GROMACS .gro file of C-alpha atoms in nm:
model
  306
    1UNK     CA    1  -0.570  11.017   3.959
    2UNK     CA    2  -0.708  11.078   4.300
    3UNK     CA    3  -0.713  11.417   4.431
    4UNK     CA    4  -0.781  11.469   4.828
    5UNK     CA    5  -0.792  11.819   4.968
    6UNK     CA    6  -0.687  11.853   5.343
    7UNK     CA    7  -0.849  12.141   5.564
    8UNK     CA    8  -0.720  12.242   5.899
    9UNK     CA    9  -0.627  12.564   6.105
   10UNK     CA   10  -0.355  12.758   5.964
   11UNK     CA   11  -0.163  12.825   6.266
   12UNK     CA   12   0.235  12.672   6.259
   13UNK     CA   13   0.127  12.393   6.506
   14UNK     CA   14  -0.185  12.266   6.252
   15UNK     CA   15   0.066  12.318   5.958
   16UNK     CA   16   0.295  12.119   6.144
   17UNK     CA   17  -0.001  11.837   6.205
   18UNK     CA   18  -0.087  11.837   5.864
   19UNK     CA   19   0.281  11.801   5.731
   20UNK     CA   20   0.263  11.459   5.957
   21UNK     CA   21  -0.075  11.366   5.812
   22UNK     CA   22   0.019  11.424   5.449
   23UNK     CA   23   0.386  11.259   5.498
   24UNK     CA   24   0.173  10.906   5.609
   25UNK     CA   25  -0.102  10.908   5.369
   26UNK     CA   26   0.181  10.906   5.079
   27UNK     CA   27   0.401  10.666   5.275
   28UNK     CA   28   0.138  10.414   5.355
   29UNK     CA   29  -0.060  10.484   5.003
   30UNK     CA   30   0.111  10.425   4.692
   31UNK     CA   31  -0.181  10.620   4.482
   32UNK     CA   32  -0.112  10.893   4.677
   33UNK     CA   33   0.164  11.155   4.539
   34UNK     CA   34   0.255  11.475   4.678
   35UNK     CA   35   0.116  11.675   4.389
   36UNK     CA   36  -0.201  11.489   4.452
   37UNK     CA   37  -0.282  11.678   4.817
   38UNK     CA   38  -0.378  11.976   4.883
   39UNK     CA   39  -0.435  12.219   5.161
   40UNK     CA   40  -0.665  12.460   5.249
   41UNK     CA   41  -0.674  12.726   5.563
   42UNK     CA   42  -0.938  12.797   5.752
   43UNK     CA   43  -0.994  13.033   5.992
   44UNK     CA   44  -1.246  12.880   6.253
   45UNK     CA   45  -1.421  13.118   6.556
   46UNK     CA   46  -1.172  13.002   6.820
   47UNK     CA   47  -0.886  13.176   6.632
   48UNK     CA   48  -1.060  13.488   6.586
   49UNK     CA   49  -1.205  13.571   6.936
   50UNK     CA   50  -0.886  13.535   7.068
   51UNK     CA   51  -0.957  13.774   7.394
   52UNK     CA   52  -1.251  13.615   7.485
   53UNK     CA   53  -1.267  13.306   7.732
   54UNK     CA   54  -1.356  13.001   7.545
   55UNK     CA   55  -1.659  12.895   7.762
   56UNK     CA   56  -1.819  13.261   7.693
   57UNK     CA   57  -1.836  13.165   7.343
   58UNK     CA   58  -1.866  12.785   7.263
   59UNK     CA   59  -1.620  12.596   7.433
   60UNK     CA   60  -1.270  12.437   7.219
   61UNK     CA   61  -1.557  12.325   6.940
   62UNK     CA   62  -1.481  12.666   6.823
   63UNK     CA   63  -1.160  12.523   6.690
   64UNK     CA   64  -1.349  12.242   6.476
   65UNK     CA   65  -1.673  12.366   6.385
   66UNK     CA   66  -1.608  12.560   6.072
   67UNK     CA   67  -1.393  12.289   5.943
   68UNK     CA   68  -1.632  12.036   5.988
   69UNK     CA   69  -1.878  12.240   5.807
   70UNK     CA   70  -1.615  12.238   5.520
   71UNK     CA   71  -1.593  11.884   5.538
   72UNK     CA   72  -1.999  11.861   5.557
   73UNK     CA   73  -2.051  12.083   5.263
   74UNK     CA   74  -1.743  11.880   5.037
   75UNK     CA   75  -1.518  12.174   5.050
   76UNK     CA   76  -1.251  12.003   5.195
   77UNK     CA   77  -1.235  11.567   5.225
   78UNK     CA   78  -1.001  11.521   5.546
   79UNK     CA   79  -0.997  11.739   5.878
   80UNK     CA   80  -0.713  11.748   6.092
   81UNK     CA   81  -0.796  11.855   6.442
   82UNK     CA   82  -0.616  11.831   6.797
   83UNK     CA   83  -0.845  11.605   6.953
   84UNK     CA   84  -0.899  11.741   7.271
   85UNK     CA   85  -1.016  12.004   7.057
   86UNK     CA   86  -1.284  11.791   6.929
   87UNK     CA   87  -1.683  11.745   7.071
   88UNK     CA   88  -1.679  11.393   7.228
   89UNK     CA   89  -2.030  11.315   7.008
   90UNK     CA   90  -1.913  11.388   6.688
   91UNK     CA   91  -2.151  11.526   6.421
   92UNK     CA   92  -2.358  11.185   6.267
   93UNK     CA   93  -2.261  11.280   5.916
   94UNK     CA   94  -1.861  11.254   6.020
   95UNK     CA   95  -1.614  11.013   6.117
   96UNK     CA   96  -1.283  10.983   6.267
   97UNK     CA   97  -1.128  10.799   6.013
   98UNK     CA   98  -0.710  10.778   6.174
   99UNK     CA   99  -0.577  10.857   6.514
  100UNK     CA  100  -0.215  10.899   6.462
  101UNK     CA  101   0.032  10.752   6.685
  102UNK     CA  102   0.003  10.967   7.011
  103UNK     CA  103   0.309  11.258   7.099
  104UNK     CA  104   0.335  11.363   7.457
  105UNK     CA  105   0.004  11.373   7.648
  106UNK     CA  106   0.173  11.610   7.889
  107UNK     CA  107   0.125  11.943   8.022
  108UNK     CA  108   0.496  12.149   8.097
  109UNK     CA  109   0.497  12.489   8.210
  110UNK     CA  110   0.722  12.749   8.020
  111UNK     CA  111   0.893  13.009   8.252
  112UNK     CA  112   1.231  13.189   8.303
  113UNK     CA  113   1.197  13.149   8.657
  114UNK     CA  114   1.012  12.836   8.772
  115UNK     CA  115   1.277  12.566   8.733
  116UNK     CA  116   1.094  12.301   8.967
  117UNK     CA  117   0.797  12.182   9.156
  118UNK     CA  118   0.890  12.352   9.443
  119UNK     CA  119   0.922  12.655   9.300
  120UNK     CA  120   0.531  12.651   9.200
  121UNK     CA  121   0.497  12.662   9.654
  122UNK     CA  122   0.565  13.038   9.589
  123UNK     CA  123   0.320  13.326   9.513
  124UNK     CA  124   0.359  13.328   9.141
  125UNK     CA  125   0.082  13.401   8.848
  126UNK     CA  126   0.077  13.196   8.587
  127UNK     CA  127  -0.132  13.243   8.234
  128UNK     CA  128  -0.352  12.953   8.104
  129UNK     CA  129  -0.715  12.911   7.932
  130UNK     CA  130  -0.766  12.595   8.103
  131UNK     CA  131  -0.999  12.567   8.368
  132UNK     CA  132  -0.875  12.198   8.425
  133UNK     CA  133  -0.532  12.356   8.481
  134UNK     CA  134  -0.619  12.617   8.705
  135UNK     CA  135  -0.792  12.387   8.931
  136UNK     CA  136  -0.448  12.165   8.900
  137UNK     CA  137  -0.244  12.397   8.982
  138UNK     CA  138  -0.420  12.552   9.264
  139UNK     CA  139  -0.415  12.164   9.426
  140UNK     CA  140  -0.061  12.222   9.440
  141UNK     CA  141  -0.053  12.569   9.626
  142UNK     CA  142  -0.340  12.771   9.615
  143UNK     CA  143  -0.216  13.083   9.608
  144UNK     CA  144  -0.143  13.057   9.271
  145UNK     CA  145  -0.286  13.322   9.041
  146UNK     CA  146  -0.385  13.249   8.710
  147UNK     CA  147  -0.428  13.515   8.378
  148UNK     CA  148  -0.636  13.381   8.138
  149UNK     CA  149  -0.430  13.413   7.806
  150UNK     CA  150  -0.521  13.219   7.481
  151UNK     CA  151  -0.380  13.231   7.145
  152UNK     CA  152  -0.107  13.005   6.964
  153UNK     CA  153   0.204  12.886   7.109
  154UNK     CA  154   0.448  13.176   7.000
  155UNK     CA  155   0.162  13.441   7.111
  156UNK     CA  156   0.143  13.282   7.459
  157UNK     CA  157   0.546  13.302   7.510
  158UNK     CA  158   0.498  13.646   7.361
  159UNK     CA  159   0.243  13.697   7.654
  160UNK     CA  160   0.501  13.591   7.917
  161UNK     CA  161   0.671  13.865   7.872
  162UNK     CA  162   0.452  14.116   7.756
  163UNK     CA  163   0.232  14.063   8.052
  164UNK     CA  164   0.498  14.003   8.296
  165UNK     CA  165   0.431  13.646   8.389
  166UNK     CA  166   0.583  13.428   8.598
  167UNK     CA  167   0.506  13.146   8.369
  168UNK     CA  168   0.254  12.959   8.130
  169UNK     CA  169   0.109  12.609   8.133
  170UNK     CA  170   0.110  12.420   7.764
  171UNK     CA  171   0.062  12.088   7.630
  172UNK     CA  172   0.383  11.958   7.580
  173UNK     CA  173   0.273  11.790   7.226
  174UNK     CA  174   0.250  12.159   7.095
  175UNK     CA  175   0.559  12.212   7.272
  176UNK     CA  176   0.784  11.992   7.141
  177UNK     CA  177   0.671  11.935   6.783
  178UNK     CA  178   0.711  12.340   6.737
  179UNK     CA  179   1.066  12.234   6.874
  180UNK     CA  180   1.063  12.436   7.172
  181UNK     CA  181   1.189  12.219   7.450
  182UNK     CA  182   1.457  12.428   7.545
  183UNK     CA  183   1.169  12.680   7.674
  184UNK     CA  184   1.015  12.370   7.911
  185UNK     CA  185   1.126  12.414   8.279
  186UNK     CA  186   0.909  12.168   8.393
  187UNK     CA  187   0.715  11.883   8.249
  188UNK     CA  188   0.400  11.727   8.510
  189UNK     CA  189   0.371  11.410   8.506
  190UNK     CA  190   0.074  11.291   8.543
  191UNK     CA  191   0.087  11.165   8.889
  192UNK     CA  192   0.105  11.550   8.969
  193UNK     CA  193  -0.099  11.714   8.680
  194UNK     CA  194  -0.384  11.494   8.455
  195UNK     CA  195  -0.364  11.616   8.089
  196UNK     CA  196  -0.706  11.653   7.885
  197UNK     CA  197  -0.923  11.393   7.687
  198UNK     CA  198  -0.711  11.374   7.431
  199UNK     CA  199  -0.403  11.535   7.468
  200UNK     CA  200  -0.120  11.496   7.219
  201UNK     CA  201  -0.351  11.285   6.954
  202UNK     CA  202  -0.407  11.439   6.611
  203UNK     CA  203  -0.736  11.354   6.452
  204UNK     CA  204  -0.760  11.313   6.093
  205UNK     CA  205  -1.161  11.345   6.023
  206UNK     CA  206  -1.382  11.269   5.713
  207UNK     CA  207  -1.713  11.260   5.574
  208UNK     CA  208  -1.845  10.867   5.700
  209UNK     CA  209  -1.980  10.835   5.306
  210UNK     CA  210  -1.665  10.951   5.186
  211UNK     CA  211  -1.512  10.561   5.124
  212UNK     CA  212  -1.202  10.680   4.936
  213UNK     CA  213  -1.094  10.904   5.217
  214UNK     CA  214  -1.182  10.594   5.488
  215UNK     CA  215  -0.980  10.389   5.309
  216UNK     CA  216  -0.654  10.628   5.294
  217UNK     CA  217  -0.721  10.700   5.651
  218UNK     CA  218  -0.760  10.345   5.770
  219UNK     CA  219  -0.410  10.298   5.640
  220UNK     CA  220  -0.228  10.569   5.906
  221UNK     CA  221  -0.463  10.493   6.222
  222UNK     CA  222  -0.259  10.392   6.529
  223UNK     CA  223  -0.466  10.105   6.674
  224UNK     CA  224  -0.329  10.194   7.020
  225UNK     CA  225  -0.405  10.535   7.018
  226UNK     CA  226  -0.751  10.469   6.887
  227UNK     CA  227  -0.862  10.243   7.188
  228UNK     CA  228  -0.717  10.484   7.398
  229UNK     CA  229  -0.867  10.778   7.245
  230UNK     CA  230  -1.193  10.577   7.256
  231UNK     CA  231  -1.191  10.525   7.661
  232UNK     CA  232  -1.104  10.858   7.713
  233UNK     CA  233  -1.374  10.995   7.502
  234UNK     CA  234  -1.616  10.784   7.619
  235UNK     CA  235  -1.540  10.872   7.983
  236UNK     CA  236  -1.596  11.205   7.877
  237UNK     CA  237  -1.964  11.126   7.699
  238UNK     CA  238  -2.076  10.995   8.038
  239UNK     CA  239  -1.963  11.291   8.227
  240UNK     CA  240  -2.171  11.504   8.044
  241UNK     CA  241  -2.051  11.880   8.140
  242UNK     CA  242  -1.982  12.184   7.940
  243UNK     CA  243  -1.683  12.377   7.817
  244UNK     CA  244  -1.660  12.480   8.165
  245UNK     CA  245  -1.574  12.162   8.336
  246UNK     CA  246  -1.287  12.029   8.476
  247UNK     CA  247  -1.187  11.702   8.347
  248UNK     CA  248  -0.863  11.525   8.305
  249UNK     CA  249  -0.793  11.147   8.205
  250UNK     CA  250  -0.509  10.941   8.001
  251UNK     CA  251  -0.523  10.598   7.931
  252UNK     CA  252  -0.195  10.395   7.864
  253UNK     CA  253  -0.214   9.983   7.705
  254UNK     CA  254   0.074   9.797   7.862
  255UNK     CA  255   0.093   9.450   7.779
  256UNK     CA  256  -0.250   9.434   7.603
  257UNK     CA  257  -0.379   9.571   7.911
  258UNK     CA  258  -0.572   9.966   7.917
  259UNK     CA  259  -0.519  10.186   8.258
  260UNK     CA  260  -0.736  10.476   8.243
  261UNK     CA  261  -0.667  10.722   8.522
  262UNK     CA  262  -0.895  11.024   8.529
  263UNK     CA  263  -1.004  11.328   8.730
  264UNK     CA  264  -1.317  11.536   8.740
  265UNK     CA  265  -1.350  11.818   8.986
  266UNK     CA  266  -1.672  11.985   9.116
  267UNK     CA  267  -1.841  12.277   8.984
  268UNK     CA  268  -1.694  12.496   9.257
  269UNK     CA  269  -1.378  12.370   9.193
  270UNK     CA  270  -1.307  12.306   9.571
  271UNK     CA  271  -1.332  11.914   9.541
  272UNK     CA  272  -1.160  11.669   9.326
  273UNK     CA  273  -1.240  11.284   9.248
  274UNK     CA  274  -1.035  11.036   9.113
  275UNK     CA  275  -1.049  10.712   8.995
  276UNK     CA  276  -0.894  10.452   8.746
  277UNK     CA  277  -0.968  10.149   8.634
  278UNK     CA  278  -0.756   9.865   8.417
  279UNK     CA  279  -0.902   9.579   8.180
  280UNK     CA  280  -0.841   9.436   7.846
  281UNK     CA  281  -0.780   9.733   7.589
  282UNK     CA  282  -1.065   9.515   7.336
  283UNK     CA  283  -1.253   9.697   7.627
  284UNK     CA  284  -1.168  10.000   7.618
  285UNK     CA  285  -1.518  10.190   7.516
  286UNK     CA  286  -1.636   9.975   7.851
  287UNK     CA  287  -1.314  10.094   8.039
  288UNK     CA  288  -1.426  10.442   8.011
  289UNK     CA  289  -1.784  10.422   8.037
  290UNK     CA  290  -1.704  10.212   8.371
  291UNK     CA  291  -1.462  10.510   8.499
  292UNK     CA  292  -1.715  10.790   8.382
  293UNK     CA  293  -1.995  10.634   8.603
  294UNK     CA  294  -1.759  10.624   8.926
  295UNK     CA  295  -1.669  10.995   8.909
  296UNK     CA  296  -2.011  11.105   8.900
  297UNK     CA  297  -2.104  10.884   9.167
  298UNK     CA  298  -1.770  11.013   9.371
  299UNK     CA  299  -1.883  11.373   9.310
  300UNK     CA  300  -2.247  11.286   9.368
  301UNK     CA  301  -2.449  11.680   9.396
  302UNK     CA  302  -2.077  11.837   9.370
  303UNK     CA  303  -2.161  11.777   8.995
  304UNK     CA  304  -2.411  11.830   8.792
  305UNK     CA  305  -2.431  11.690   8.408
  306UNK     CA  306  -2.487  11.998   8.180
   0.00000   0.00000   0.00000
């Protein structure tokens, strides 16, 4: 009887990702029984230096890297990782085995007393890790403040009121699968506010030699969400940059066709580029390499490649 053991963060939003991961590999493998999975916690370096900035120690790798060393090492034989999370070279000895079927690739902000756009014209502060997000929000009135706060979902709320802030900026996947909605008072689209590489995709991750795992993970990958995870990511490879730069992008597949709309901002942060390009989604690696190239032409000396 095969027995798999599954290795991710224990916060409630990576519990809650690995409840979804474990509920498809039994549904879509009939070898696969509950009793036959099992999970293991680990604590990576992103969840323990939670008052330092993230690009003063690593960058959101921090979040992966000591699970994929579990993985590496045969501790564990599937990762599950938020994707934006994720390096977009993975490690050589490791694979992405499923993308499940993407939640909302949104950002919303959280607040008690920002109900609208409009009410983001107004001098507010507003807490966020993201450096992408700052340089969002400040594109829609500059003299927004921001507090860099990091931590899980429930800490972050926690922080809105500890900290007296006027709100918080969150990925709305995180959001809404902790089944918080009621707490959104407003969700960007993306028209107004780019979400990461990434966003709302869980990664399911294995050893590439691992063929058993492979072939339970082949059977709960979202082909949509792969090709779109693909352009994104490879957008991102060309880019270059560091934990530090500002980057957002989302591709959508309509009709067999793949839009990928992305943003990069310079390394002042005073200039923003955008550009988006649609093709076949059997293209999509192209798609993204194509859009990847244009930025960095747009932003020209604005950007270097770290």
């Amino acid at each position: 009887m095969t027995k798999i053991t599954i290795g991710a963060r224990g916060s409630k939003l990576s519990l809650a990702y690995v409840s979804r991961v474990k509920g498809l590999l039994i549904k879509n493998n009939e070898e696969l029984k509950e009793e036959n999975i099992n999970f293991k916690a680990i604590k990576t370096s992103g969840d323990i230096n939670q008052n330092i900035k993230l690009s003063e120690i690593g960058g959101k790798n921090l979040f992966c890297k000591e699970i994929e060393e579990k993985l590496i090492s045969n501790d564990i034989d599937i990762a599950v990782h938020s994707l934006k999370d994720m390096e977009s070279v993975e490690n050589d000895k490791l694979t992405i085995g499923a993308y499940i079927k993407r939640n909302d690739y949104r950002d919303v902000i959280i607040s008690n007393k920002i109900k609208n756009i409009e009410d983001l014209k107004n001098k507010i502060v507003i807490g966020s890790s993201s450096r992408r997000r700052e340089l969002q929000l400040k594109k829609i009135n500059q003299n927004i403040s921001i507090v860099n706060i990091r931590g899980n979902i429930d800490t972050r709320i926690q922080k809105l009121e500890e900290e007296k802030l006027d709100g918080i900026i969150l990925a709305a996947a995180g959001v809404k699968t902790l089944k918080l909605n009621n707490k959104i008072s407003i969700l960007f689209e993306t028209e107004v506010v780019l979400p990461a590489v990434g966003q709302g995709i869980i990664a399911v991750q294995c050893k590439k030699n691992n063929e058993v795992a492979k072939n339970f993970l082949k059977n709960i990958n979202d082909p949509e969400t792969e090709l779109c995870a693909k352009a994104e990511r490879k957008m991102l490879q060309v880019l270059g940059g560091d934990c530090e730069t500002a980057i957002g992008g989302i591709a959508i597949i309509e009709n067999n066709n793949l839009k990928l709309k992305a943003q990069l901002f310079s390394d002042s942060g005073s200039d923003s580029y955008e550009h988006q390009t649609t093709g076949r989604d059997a293209d999509a690696i192209n798609i993204g390499k194509e859009v990847g190239e244009k930025l960095l032409s747009l932003a020209g000396k604005e950007f270097k490649k770290k």
